[in-house]
CSV table of C-alpha atoms and ligand atoms in Angstrom, one decimal:
chain,number,residue,atom,x,y,z
A,1,PHE,CA,-27.3,6.5,-3.9
A,2,ALA,CA,-23.7,5.9,-2.7
A,3,GLY,CA,-21.9,8.4,-4.9
A,4,SER,CA,-20.4,7.8,-8.3
A,5,PHE,CA,-18.7,4.7,-9.7
A,6,TYR,CA,-15.5,6.1,-8.3
A,7,GLU,CA,-16.8,6.3,-4.8
A,8,GLN,CA,-17.7,2.6,-4.5
A,9,TYR,CA,-15.7,-0.6,-4.3
A,10,HIS,CA,-16.1,-3.0,-7.3
A,11,PRO,CA,-15.7,-6.7,-7.8
A,12,LEU,CA,-13.0,-7.8,-10.3
A,13,GLU,CA,-15.5,-8.3,-13.2
A,14,GLU,CA,-16.7,-4.8,-12.9
A,15,ILE,CA,-13.1,-3.5,-12.8
A,16,TYR,CA,-12.3,-5.4,-16.0
A,17,SER,CA,-15.3,-4.0,-17.8
A,18,TRP,CA,-14.3,-0.5,-16.5
A,19,ILE,CA,-10.8,-1.0,-18.0
A,20,ASN,CA,-12.4,-1.9,-21.4
A,21,LYS,CA,-14.9,1.0,-21.2
A,22,ILE,CA,-12.6,3.8,-20.3
A,23,SER,CA,-10.0,2.7,-22.9
A,24,HIS,CA,-12.6,2.7,-25.6
A,25,GLU,CA,-13.8,6.2,-24.5
A,26,HIS,CA,-10.2,7.6,-24.6
A,27,PRO,CA,-8.2,5.7,-27.2
A,28,ASP,CA,-5.9,8.7,-27.7
A,29,MET,CA,-4.8,8.5,-24.0
A,30,LEU,CA,-5.2,4.9,-22.9
A,31,GLU,CA,-3.9,1.6,-24.1
A,32,ILE,CA,-4.6,-1.8,-22.5
A,33,ILE,CA,-1.5,-4.0,-22.1
A,34,LEU,CA,-1.8,-7.7,-21.0
A,35,ILE,CA,1.4,-8.4,-19.0
A,36,GLY,CA,0.6,-11.9,-17.9
A,37,SER,CA,-1.9,-13.9,-15.9
A,38,SER,CA,-2.5,-14.9,-12.2
A,39,PHE,CA,-2.1,-18.4,-10.7
A,40,GLU,CA,-5.7,-19.1,-11.5
A,41,LYS,CA,-5.2,-17.8,-15.1
A,42,ARG,CA,-7.0,-14.4,-14.7
A,43,PRO,CA,-5.5,-11.7,-17.0
A,44,LEU,CA,-3.3,-9.0,-15.5
A,45,TYR,CA,-4.2,-5.8,-17.4
A,46,VAL,CA,-2.0,-2.7,-17.3
A,47,LEU,CA,-3.4,0.6,-18.5
A,48,LYS,CA,-0.8,2.8,-20.3
A,49,LEU,CA,-1.8,6.5,-19.8
A,50,THR,CA,-0.2,9.2,-21.9
A,51,GLY,CA,-1.0,12.8,-22.9
A,52,ARG,CA,-1.7,13.7,-26.5
A,53,ARG,CA,1.5,15.6,-27.2
A,54,ASN,CA,4.9,14.2,-28.4
A,55,SER,CA,5.9,10.8,-27.0
A,56,PRO,CA,7.6,11.3,-23.6
A,57,ARG,CA,10.9,9.8,-22.8
A,58,ARG,CA,10.2,8.9,-19.2
A,59,ALA,CA,7.9,6.3,-17.7
A,60,MET,CA,6.4,5.8,-14.2
A,61,TRP,CA,4.5,2.8,-12.7
A,62,ILE,CA,1.7,2.5,-10.2
A,63,ASP,CA,0.5,-0.9,-9.0
A,64,CYS,CA,-2.5,-1.5,-6.8
A,65,GLY,CA,-4.0,-4.6,-5.2
A,66,ILE,CA,-0.9,-6.6,-4.3
A,67,HIS,CA,-2.7,-7.4,-1.1
A,68,SER,CA,-6.3,-8.4,-1.8
A,69,ARG,CA,-7.9,-7.2,1.5
A,70,GLU,CA,-6.7,-3.6,0.9
A,71,TRP,CA,-9.7,-2.6,-1.3
A,72,ILE,CA,-8.9,1.1,-1.1
A,73,SER,CA,-5.8,0.4,-3.2
A,74,PRO,CA,-7.5,-0.7,-6.5
A,75,ALA,CA,-10.1,2.0,-5.8
A,76,PHE,CA,-7.2,4.5,-5.9
A,77,CYS,CA,-5.8,3.2,-9.2
A,78,ILE,CA,-9.2,3.4,-10.9
A,79,TRP,CA,-9.9,6.9,-9.4
A,80,PHE,CA,-6.4,8.1,-10.5
A,81,VAL,CA,-6.8,7.1,-14.1
A,82,GLN,CA,-10.2,8.7,-14.4
A,83,ASN,CA,-9.0,11.8,-12.6
A,84,ALA,CA,-6.0,12.2,-14.8
A,85,ILE,CA,-8.0,11.9,-18.0
A,86,ASP,CA,-10.6,14.5,-16.6
A,87,SER,CA,-7.8,16.9,-15.5
A,88,TYR,CA,-5.7,16.7,-18.6
A,89,ASN,CA,-5.4,20.2,-20.2
A,90,LYS,CA,-7.2,21.6,-17.1
A,91,ASN,CA,-4.8,21.0,-14.1
A,92,PRO,CA,-1.2,22.1,-14.9
A,93,GLU,CA,0.5,19.5,-12.8
A,94,ILE,CA,-1.5,16.6,-14.3
A,95,THR,CA,-1.0,18.0,-17.8
A,96,GLN,CA,2.8,18.2,-17.1
A,97,MET,CA,2.7,14.6,-15.8
A,98,LEU,CA,1.0,13.2,-18.8
A,99,ASP,CA,3.0,15.2,-21.3
A,100,ASN,CA,6.3,14.1,-19.7
A,101,MET,CA,5.6,10.5,-18.6
A,102,GLU,CA,4.1,7.3,-19.9
A,103,ILE,CA,2.1,6.2,-16.8
A,104,TYR,CA,1.6,2.5,-16.4
A,105,VAL,CA,-1.2,1.6,-14.0
A,106,LEU,CA,-1.9,-2.0,-12.8
A,107,PRO,CA,-5.2,-1.7,-11.0
A,108,VAL,CA,-5.4,-5.3,-9.5
A,109,MET,CA,-2.1,-7.2,-9.3
A,110,ASN,CA,-3.5,-9.9,-7.0
A,111,ALA,CA,-6.5,-10.8,-9.1
A,112,ASP,CA,-7.2,-14.2,-7.5
A,113,GLY,CA,-6.9,-12.9,-4.0
A,114,TYR,CA,-9.2,-10.0,-4.7
A,115,VAL,CA,-11.9,-12.3,-6.0
A,116,TYR,CA,-11.5,-14.4,-2.9
A,117,THR,CA,-12.1,-11.4,-0.6
A,118,TRP,CA,-15.4,-10.8,-2.4
A,119,THR,CA,-16.5,-14.4,-2.4
A,120,THR,CA,-15.0,-16.1,0.6
A,121,ARG,CA,-12.7,-14.4,3.1
A,122,ARG,CA,-12.7,-10.6,3.2
A,123,MET,CA,-9.5,-10.4,5.2
A,124,TRP,CA,-7.4,-12.5,2.7
A,125,ARG,CA,-4.0,-10.9,1.9
A,126,LYS,CA,-1.9,-13.3,-0.2
A,127,ASN,CA,-2.5,-14.7,-3.7
A,128,ARG,CA,-4.1,-18.1,-4.2
A,129,SER,CA,-1.2,-20.3,-5.4
A,130,ARG,CA,-0.9,-23.9,-4.2
A,131,TYR,CA,2.3,-26.0,-4.1
A,132,GLU,CA,2.6,-29.7,-3.8
A,133,GLY,CA,3.3,-30.6,-0.1
A,134,ASN,CA,2.2,-27.2,1.2
A,135,ASN,CA,-0.8,-27.6,3.5
A,136,CYS,CA,-1.8,-23.9,3.2
A,137,VAL,CA,-2.7,-21.7,0.2
A,138,GLY,CA,-1.1,-18.4,-0.9
A,139,THR,CA,2.1,-16.5,-1.2
A,140,ASP,CA,2.6,-12.9,0.0
A,141,LEU,CA,3.4,-11.2,-3.3
A,142,ASN,CA,5.1,-8.4,-1.4
A,143,ARG,CA,7.7,-10.9,0.0
A,144,ASN,CA,8.2,-12.8,-3.3
A,145,PHE,CA,10.3,-10.3,-5.2
A,146,ASP,CA,14.1,-11.0,-5.7
A,147,ALA,CA,15.3,-8.4,-3.2
A,148,GLY,CA,16.7,-9.8,0.1
A,149,TRP,CA,14.3,-12.6,-0.5
A,150,CYS,CA,13.0,-14.4,2.6
A,151,THR,CA,15.4,-12.9,5.1
A,152,LYS,CA,14.1,-11.5,8.4
A,153,GLY,CA,10.5,-10.1,8.1
A,154,ALA,CA,9.2,-12.9,5.8
A,155,SER,CA,8.3,-16.6,6.5
A,156,HIS,CA,9.1,-19.9,4.9
A,157,ASP,CA,5.9,-21.2,6.4
A,158,PRO,CA,3.2,-21.5,3.7
A,159,CYS,CA,0.5,-20.9,6.4
A,160,ASP,CA,2.0,-17.5,7.4
A,161,ASN,CA,0.6,-14.3,5.9
A,162,THR,CA,4.1,-13.3,5.0
A,163,TYR,CA,5.0,-16.6,3.2
A,164,CYS,CA,7.7,-15.7,0.7
A,165,GLY,CA,6.9,-18.5,-1.7
A,166,PRO,CA,9.1,-21.5,-2.8
A,167,TYR,CA,11.7,-19.2,-4.6
A,168,PRO,CA,12.0,-15.5,-5.8
A,169,GLU,CA,9.5,-14.6,-8.5
A,170,SER,CA,7.8,-18.0,-8.1
A,171,GLU,CA,4.4,-16.3,-8.3
A,172,PRO,CA,3.1,-15.6,-11.8
A,173,GLU,CA,1.8,-12.2,-10.7
A,174,VAL,CA,5.3,-11.2,-9.5
A,175,SER,CA,7.1,-12.6,-12.5
A,176,ALA,CA,4.8,-10.7,-14.9
A,177,VAL,CA,5.5,-7.4,-13.2
A,178,ALA,CA,9.2,-8.0,-12.8
A,179,LYS,CA,9.5,-9.0,-16.5
A,180,PHE,CA,7.6,-5.9,-17.6
A,181,LEU,CA,9.7,-3.5,-15.5
A,182,ARG,CA,13.0,-5.2,-16.5
A,183,GLU,CA,12.0,-4.6,-20.2
A,184,LYS,CA,11.2,-0.9,-19.4
A,185,LYS,CA,14.0,-0.2,-16.9
A,186,ASP,CA,15.8,2.3,-19.1
A,187,SER,CA,12.8,4.7,-19.3
A,188,MET,CA,11.2,3.8,-16.0
A,189,LYS,CA,12.1,6.6,-13.5
A,190,LEU,CA,9.4,6.3,-10.8
A,191,TYR,CA,7.7,3.4,-9.0
A,192,PHE,CA,4.7,3.5,-6.7
A,193,THR,CA,3.0,0.5,-5.0
A,194,ILE,CA,-0.3,1.3,-3.3
A,195,HIS,CA,-1.3,-0.5,-0.1
A,196,SER,CA,-3.3,0.1,3.1
A,197,TYR,CA,-3.5,0.9,5.9
A,198,GLY,CA,-1.4,3.2,8.1
A,199,GLN,CA,-1.1,6.5,6.3
A,200,MET,CA,2.7,6.2,5.5
A,201,LEU,CA,4.9,7.2,2.6
A,202,LEU,CA,7.7,4.6,2.6
A,203,PHE,CA,10.9,4.2,0.5
A,204,PRO,CA,13.8,1.7,0.4
A,205,TYR,CA,15.1,-0.2,2.1
A,206,SER,CA,12.7,-2.6,3.9
A,207,TYR,CA,14.9,-5.6,3.5
A,208,SER,CA,17.7,-4.1,5.6
A,209,TYR,CA,18.4,-1.2,7.9
A,210,ASN,CA,21.0,0.1,5.3
A,211,GLN,CA,20.2,3.6,3.9
A,212,ALA,CA,19.5,3.9,0.2
A,213,PRO,CA,22.3,5.9,-1.6
A,214,ASN,CA,19.9,8.8,-2.3
A,215,HIS,CA,18.3,8.5,1.2
A,216,ASP,CA,18.4,12.2,1.9
A,217,GLU,CA,16.7,13.1,-1.4
A,218,LEU,CA,14.0,10.5,-0.9
A,219,GLN,CA,13.4,11.6,2.7
A,220,ASN,CA,13.2,15.3,1.8
A,221,LEU,CA,10.8,14.5,-1.1
A,222,ALA,CA,8.6,12.3,1.2
A,223,ASN,CA,8.6,15.1,3.8
A,224,GLU,CA,7.6,17.7,1.3
A,225,ALA,CA,4.7,15.4,0.1
A,226,THR,CA,3.4,14.5,3.6
A,227,GLN,CA,3.6,18.2,4.6
A,228,LYS,CA,1.5,19.2,1.6
A,229,ILE,CA,-1.1,16.5,2.7
A,230,ARG,CA,-1.0,17.9,6.2
A,231,ARG,CA,-1.5,21.5,5.0
A,232,TYR,CA,-4.2,20.9,2.4
A,233,TYR,CA,-6.1,18.0,4.0
A,234,ARG,CA,-5.2,18.1,7.7
A,235,THR,CA,-4.3,14.3,7.4
A,236,ARG,CA,-1.1,13.0,9.0
A,237,TYR,CA,1.1,10.7,6.9
A,238,SER,CA,4.4,9.5,8.3
A,239,SER,CA,7.4,9.0,6.0
A,240,GLY,CA,10.7,7.2,6.0
A,241,PRO,CA,12.6,4.0,5.1
A,242,GLY,CA,10.3,1.0,5.4
A,243,ALA,CA,12.6,-1.0,7.8
A,244,THR,CA,12.5,1.7,10.5
A,245,THR,CA,9.2,3.4,9.7
A,246,ILE,CA,7.0,0.2,9.6
A,247,TYR,CA,9.0,-3.1,9.9
A,248,LEU,CA,11.6,-5.2,8.2
A,249,ALA,CA,9.9,-6.6,5.0
A,250,PRO,CA,12.2,-8.4,2.6
A,251,GLY,CA,11.2,-9.4,-1.0
A,252,GLY,CA,9.2,-6.2,-1.5
A,253,SER,CA,8.4,-4.7,-4.9
A,254,ASP,CA,9.7,-1.2,-4.0
A,255,ASP,CA,13.1,-2.5,-2.9
A,256,TRP,CA,13.4,-4.7,-6.0
A,257,ALA,CA,12.4,-1.8,-8.3
A,258,TYR,CA,15.0,0.4,-6.5
A,259,ASP,CA,17.8,-2.1,-7.0
A,260,LEU,CA,16.7,-2.6,-10.6
A,261,GLY,CA,17.7,1.1,-11.0
A,262,ILE,CA,14.4,3.0,-10.4
A,263,LYS,CA,15.8,5.5,-7.9
A,264,TYR,CA,12.5,7.0,-7.0
A,265,SER,CA,10.5,4.1,-5.5
A,266,PHE,CA,7.7,4.4,-2.9
A,267,THR,CA,5.2,2.3,-1.0
A,268,ILE,CA,2.2,4.3,0.0
A,269,GLU,CA,0.1,3.0,2.9
A,270,LEU,CA,-3.3,4.7,2.4
A,271,ARG,CA,-6.0,5.5,5.1
A,272,ASP,CA,-6.7,5.0,7.8
A,273,THR,CA,-4.7,4.4,11.1
A,274,GLY,CA,-6.9,1.6,12.5
A,275,ARG,CA,-10.4,2.9,13.1
A,276,TYR,CA,-11.7,1.0,10.0
A,277,GLY,CA,-8.4,-0.5,8.9
A,278,PHE,CA,-8.9,-2.6,5.7
A,279,LEU,CA,-12.7,-2.0,5.9
A,280,LEU,CA,-12.4,1.7,4.9
A,281,PRO,CA,-16.0,2.9,4.2
A,282,PRO,CA,-16.7,3.9,0.5
A,283,GLN,CA,-17.4,7.5,1.5
A,284,LEU,CA,-13.7,7.8,2.4
A,285,ILE,CA,-12.5,6.7,-1.0
A,286,GLN,CA,-12.6,10.3,-2.5
A,287,PRO,CA,-10.9,12.1,0.3
A,288,THR,CA,-8.2,9.4,0.5
A,289,CYS,CA,-7.5,9.6,-3.3
A,290,LEU,CA,-7.4,13.4,-3.3
A,291,GLU,CA,-4.7,13.6,-0.6
A,292,VAL,CA,-2.6,10.8,-2.1
A,293,LEU,CA,-2.8,12.5,-5.5
A,294,THR,CA,-1.2,15.6,-3.9
A,295,ALA,CA,1.8,13.4,-2.8
A,296,ILE,CA,2.1,11.7,-6.2
A,297,LYS,CA,2.0,15.1,-8.0
A,298,THR,CA,4.7,16.5,-5.8
A,299,ILE,CA,7.0,13.5,-6.3
A,300,THR,CA,6.4,13.3,-10.0
A,301,HIS,CA,7.1,17.0,-10.5
A,302,HIS,CA,10.5,16.5,-8.7
A,303,VAL,CA,11.3,13.4,-10.9
A,304,ILE,CA,10.5,15.2,-14.1
A,305,GLU,CA,12.8,18.1,-13.1
A,306,ASN,CA,15.6,15.8,-12.0
A,307,THR,CA,15.8,13.0,-14.6
B,1,LIG,N1,8.4,-3.3,0.5
B,1,LIG,C1,8.0,-3.2,1.9
B,1,LIG,C2,7.4,-1.9,2.3
B,1,LIG,C3,7.0,-1.9,3.8
B,1,LIG,C4,5.9,-2.9,4.1
B,1,LIG,C5,4.6,-2.6,3.3
B,1,LIG,C6,3.4,-3.5,3.8
B,1,LIG,C7,2.2,-3.1,3.0
B,1,LIG,SE1,0.6,-4.0,3.7
B,1,LIG,C8,3.7,-5.0,3.7
B,1,LIG,O1,4.0,-5.5,2.6
B,1,LIG,O2,3.7,-5.6,4.8
B,2,LIG,ZN1,-0.3,-4.3,1.6
B,3,LIG,ZN1,-0.3,-2.3,4.7
C-alpha cells in the first residue's frame, strides 16, 4: 500500500474530485473559484483557503502544475491544502498564516498538459494549444506572461520547449491567472509558483540581470528559508535571482507578479537535483512537501510582519 492519498500522484480527474470532496468537508475554510478554462476547455479551479476568524486583509497565491511533467508540483499544492486544514489551531505558524491571509491555491494550472503526461508523453512540459500555421503544439506557460516577453531565454519557434506563444497572455491558462491576480492586486502580498526540479528558491528577475528594488530583502529572506531547510531536513536548496541562479527566462509568472506590485514573489524548484528529476518517486512526496512548507512558513511570517 503506497501510503495515503497525499503520498501518491493522481490523474486530473482524481484531483478534481479531491477538490470537490475537501471543499465539501471544510466549507468554513475552503471555497472553490472557477477562474477560467484551459485551451481544451478544462476548468481551472482555485481553492480559496482561510481561517475561521475575522476576514484577513492580505492575500497570497500559490500555483502548481504550470509545467505538466513536474508532477511533484500539483502533489505539493494538494498536500499543502490538506496539511493547512489539519494544522489549523494546532500549529501556531499555520494558524497565523490562515488568520492573516486569504490563500489562493491553483493545483493544476496546465490542465491539458497534465492529462497529456498521463495519457501520451510523460515528459511533456508546455500546454496543448495549437495555432494556424504552427507545425508544433504547445506554448511554455512560463514564457507567456507579459514580462520581458520573448526576449533572450525564450523562443519564437513553436517546436521549442520554451516557445513564448504568438503574443503575451495568448494562452487561456495564463490570461485566466493574470486576470485574477490583476483583480486582487491591492490585497495580494505574496506570490509562489511551484516547479521542479533543482532544489532552488528563486526570485525576480529572470527576464534580465537587473536587481529587483528589494533584492537584499528577498535574498536575506530566501537565505533564511533555505538555511532552515538545511538545518531541519539536511537538504540543500540554492537561492537567488532567477537570471543568475538558474538561467535567463523571460515571460515568467513570478517576474510578472512582481512588476504587477507583488513585491514578495518566488519560484520554488522542488526536489531533486537530477537523480530522478521529473520522475520523483511517490515516497519522496512527503519529505519534499515538509521541507518546502518550512520555507513557505518562514517567508509568509515575514510578509505578515512587513505588510
Ligand atoms: N520565472 C522564471 C524563473 C526561473 C526559471 C524557472 C523554470 C522552472 Se521549470 C523555467 O520556467 O524554466
Ligand atoms: Zn517548471
Ligand atoms: Zn524546473
